[in-house]
XYZ file of C-alpha atoms in Angstrom:
257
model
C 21.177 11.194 137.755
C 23.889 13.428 136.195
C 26.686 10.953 137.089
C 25.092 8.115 135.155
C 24.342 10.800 132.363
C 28.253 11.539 132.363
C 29.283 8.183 132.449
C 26.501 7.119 129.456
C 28.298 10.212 127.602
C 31.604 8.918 128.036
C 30.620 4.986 126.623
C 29.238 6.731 124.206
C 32.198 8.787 123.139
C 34.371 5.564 123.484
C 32.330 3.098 121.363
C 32.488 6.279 118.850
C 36.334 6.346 118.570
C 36.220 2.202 118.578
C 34.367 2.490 115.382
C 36.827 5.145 114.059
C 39.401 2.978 114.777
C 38.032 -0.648 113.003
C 37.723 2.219 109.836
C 41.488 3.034 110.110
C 42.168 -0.916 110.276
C 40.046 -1.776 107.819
C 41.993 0.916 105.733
C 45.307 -0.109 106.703
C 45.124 -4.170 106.366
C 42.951 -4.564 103.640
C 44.956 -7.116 101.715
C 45.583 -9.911 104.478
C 42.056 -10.149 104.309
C 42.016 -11.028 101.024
C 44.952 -12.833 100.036
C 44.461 -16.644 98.977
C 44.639 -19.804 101.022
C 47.879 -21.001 99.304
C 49.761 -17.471 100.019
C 48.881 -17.585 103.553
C 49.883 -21.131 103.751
C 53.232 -20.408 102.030
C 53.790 -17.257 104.905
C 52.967 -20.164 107.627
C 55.708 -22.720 105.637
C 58.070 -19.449 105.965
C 57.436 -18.851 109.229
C 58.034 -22.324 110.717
C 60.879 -23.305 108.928
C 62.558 -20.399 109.784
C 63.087 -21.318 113.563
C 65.162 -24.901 114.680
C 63.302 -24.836 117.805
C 59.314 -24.998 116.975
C 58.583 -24.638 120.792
C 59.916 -21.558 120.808
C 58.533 -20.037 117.642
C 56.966 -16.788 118.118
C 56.516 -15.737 114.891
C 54.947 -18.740 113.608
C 52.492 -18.937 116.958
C 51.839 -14.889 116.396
C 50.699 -15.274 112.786
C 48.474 -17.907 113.832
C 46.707 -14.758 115.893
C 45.868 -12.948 112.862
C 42.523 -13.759 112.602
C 40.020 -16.922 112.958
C 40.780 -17.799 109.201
C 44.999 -17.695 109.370
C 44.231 -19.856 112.706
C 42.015 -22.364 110.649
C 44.577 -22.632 107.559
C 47.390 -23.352 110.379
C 45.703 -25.851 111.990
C 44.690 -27.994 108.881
C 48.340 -28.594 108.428
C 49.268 -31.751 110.147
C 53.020 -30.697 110.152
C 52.843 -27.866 112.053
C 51.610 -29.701 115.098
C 54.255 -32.438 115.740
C 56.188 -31.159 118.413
C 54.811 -30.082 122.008
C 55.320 -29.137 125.331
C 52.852 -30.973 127.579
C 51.069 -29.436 130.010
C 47.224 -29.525 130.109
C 45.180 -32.498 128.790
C 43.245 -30.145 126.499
C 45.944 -28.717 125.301
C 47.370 -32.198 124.678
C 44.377 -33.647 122.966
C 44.494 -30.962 120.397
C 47.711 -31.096 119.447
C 47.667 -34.545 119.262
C 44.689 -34.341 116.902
C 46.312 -32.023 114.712
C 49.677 -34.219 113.826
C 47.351 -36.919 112.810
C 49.684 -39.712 112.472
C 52.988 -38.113 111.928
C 55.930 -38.612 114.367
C 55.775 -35.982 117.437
C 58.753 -34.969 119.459
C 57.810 -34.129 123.066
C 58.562 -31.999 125.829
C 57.526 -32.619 129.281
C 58.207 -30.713 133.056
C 56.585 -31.932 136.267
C 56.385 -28.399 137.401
C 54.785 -27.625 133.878
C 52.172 -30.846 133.466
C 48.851 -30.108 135.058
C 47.071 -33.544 135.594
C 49.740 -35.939 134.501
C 48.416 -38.701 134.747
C 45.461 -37.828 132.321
C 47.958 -36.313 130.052
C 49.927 -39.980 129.775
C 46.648 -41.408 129.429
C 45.927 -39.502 126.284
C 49.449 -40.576 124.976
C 49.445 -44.247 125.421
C 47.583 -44.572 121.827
C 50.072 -42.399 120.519
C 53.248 -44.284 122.163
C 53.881 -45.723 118.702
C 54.470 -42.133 117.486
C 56.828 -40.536 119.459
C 60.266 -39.912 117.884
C 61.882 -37.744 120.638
C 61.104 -37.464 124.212
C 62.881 -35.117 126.427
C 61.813 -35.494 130.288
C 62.601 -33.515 133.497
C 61.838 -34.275 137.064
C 62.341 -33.087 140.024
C 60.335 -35.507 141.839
C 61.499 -39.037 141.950
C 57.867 -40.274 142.329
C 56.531 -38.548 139.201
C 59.158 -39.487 137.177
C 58.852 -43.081 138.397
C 54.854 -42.892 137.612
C 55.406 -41.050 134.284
C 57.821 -44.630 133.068
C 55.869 -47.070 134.628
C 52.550 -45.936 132.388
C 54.524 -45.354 129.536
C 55.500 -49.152 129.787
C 55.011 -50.226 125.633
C 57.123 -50.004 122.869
C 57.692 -46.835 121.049
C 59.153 -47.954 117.769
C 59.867 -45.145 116.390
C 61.513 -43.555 119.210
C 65.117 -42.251 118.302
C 66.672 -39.163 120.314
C 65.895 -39.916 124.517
C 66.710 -37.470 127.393
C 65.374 -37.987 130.900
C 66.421 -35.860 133.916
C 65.948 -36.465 137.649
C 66.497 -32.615 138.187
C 66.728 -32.851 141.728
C 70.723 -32.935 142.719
C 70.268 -35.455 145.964
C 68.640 -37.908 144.448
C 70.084 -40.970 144.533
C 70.257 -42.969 140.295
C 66.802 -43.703 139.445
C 66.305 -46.772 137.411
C 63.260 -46.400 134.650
C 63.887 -50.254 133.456
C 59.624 -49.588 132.710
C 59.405 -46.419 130.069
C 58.546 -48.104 127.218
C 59.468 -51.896 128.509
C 62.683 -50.765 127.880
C 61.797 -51.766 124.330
C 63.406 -48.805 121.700
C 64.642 -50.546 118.403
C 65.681 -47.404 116.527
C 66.945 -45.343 119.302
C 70.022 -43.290 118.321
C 70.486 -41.235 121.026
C 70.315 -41.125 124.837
C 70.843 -39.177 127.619
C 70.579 -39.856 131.352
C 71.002 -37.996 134.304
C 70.748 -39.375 137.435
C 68.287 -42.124 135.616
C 69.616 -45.316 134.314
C 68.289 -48.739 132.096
C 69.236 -51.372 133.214
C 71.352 -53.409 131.439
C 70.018 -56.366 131.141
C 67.487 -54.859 128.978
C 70.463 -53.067 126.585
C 69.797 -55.748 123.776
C 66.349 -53.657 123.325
C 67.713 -50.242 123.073
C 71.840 -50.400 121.985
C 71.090 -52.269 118.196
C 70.843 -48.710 116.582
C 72.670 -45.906 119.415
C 75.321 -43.449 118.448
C 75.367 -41.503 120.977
C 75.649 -42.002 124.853
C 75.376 -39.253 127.449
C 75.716 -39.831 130.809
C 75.391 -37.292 133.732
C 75.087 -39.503 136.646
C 76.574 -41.636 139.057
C 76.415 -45.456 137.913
C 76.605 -47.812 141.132
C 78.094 -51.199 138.773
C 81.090 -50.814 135.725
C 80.115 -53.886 134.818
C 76.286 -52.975 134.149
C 78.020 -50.001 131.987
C 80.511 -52.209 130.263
C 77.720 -54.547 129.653
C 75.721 -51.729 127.759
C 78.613 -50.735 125.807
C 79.483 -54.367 124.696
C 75.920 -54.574 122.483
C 76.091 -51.062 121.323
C 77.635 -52.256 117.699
C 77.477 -48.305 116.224
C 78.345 -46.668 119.300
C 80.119 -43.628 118.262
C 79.662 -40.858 120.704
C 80.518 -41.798 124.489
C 80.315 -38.768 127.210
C 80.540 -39.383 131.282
C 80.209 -35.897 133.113
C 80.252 -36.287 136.427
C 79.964 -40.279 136.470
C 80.820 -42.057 139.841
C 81.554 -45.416 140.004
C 81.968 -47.965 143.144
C 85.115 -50.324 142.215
C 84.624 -53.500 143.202
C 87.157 -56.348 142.327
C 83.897 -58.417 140.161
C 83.712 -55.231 138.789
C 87.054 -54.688 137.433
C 87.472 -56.744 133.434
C 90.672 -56.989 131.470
C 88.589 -57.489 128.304
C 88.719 -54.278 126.256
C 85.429 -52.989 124.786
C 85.621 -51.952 121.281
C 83.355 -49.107 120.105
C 82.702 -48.208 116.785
C-alpha cells in the first residue's frame, strides 16, 4: 500500500542520516579511539581522585560510558570499586568482585536495598573487609534483621554510623552487628541505636570520636562506655535524654583523653 511505501521511505531516509552521522563521529573522536591503555587509565586516576565523595562521582561513572573498552580498563582496577551504595544483589556481587580484597566502605538505605536479605548474604564473606559502614532505617525491623546477620567480627571496621530514621522510635539496641566485636573502630555514630555497654571493651580500645543523637535510657551504661574509651577525644550529645535515677547518679569523674 502507499502508506507502508511512505513509511519504508521514511526508515529509509533515517537509517541514511544515521550513517551520516557515525561519519561525522568517526571524524570528530578519532583519537579516544586510539589512545593507549595507560593514558586512559591515567584520565580514570584523574577522574576519581578528583571527587571526596566516590558515590557521587559523575565524571568518573560518565567516562566509564565511553565505550565497551574505557568500561573494561575501569573495571580491571580493583581501586575504583571499593566503595558502594547497596541496593540490588547483582549490583552487589559485581562490585564486590571488582575490589577484590581491598577494604570497601558501604552505603546502605532500606528504602534503597532491593532483596536485603540476599544482599547481606553476599556480604557475610566480605564482613572482614569492610572499613566504613554507614546505615539508615526507617524500619525498626529491618534494621534489627540487617545487625542480627551481620553478627561476626569486622576487623577492619573503623568509621560506624547507623540511623533509626524514623523520629518515634523508641532507642534500638544492635548489641548483634558484628557481635559487637570492632577492634579498630575510630569512629561512631548513633542515632536512636545504641551498644550496649557491656560489650564497650570490644569496640572503645581504639575510638576518637563519639556521636550521639539519641535518647540513652541509663547514665551509667554511658559512663560505663566512656570509662574504657582510653583515646576518646571527640564527645558530641545532640539531643540526648537521659532518665536520672539515684543508682544512676556517680561522683567519680571520667577522664577523657
Amino acid at each position: 500500500s502507499s502508506q507502508t511505501q511512505t513509511y519504508l521511505a521514511a526508515i529509509a531516509e533515517m537509517q541514511k542520516k544515521l550513517t551520516e552521522l557515525y561519519s561525522v563521529q568517526n571524524l570528530i573522536f578519532p583519537a579516544i579511539s586510539y589512545l593507549p591503555n595507560e593514558v586512559i587509565l591515567e584520565i580514570f586516576y584523574f577522574l576519581f581522585d578528583s571527587h571526596p565523595n566516590p558515590l557521587q562521582n559523575v565524571d568518573f561513572y560518565q567516562a566509564t560510558t565511553v565505550c565497551k573498552r574505557w568500561r573494561d580498563i575501569a573495571v580491571s582496577v580493583p581501586r575504583f570499586w571499593t566503595s558502594m551504595r547497596l541496593n540490588k544483589p547483582a549490583y552487589v556481587e559485581n562490585i564486590l568482585q571488582r575490589s577484590l580484597h581491598l577494604p570497601i566502605s558501604l552505603v546502605v538505605e532500606d528504602d534503597r536495598c532491593y532483596q536485603i536479605e540476599q544482599v547481606v548474604t553476599l556480604l557475610k564473606p566480605h564482613v572482614h573487609r569492610i572499613k566504613s559502614l554507614d546505615a539508615a532505617f526507617a524500619k525498626r525491623e529491618w534494621l534489627r534483621s540487617f545487625c542480627d546477620n551481620l553478627n561476626m567480627p569486622a576487623f577492619s571496621l573503623e568509621n560506624l554510623r547507623v540511623l533509626n530514621t524514623n523520629p518515634w522510635d523508641e532507642v534500638t539496641d544492635i548489641p548483634s552487628l558484628f557481635a559487637g566485636h570492632m577492634p579498630l573502630l575510630r569512629r561512631l555514630d548513633l542515632e536512636r541505636t545504641w551498644i550496649p555497654h557491656n560489650l564497650a571493651s570490644n569496640w572503645t580500645t581504639e575510638l576518637s570520636e563519639l556521636h550521639l543523637d539519641s535518647p540513652t535510657s541509663s547514665v551509667a551504661g554511658l559512663l560505663d562506655v566512656l570509662r574504657v574509651c582510653p583515646n576518646l577525644r571527640v564527645l558530641v550529645m545532640d539531643g540526648v535524654n537521659t532518665f536520672l535515677d539515684e543508682e544512676d547518679i556517680s561522683d567519680e569523674p571520667v577522664d577523657l583523653a
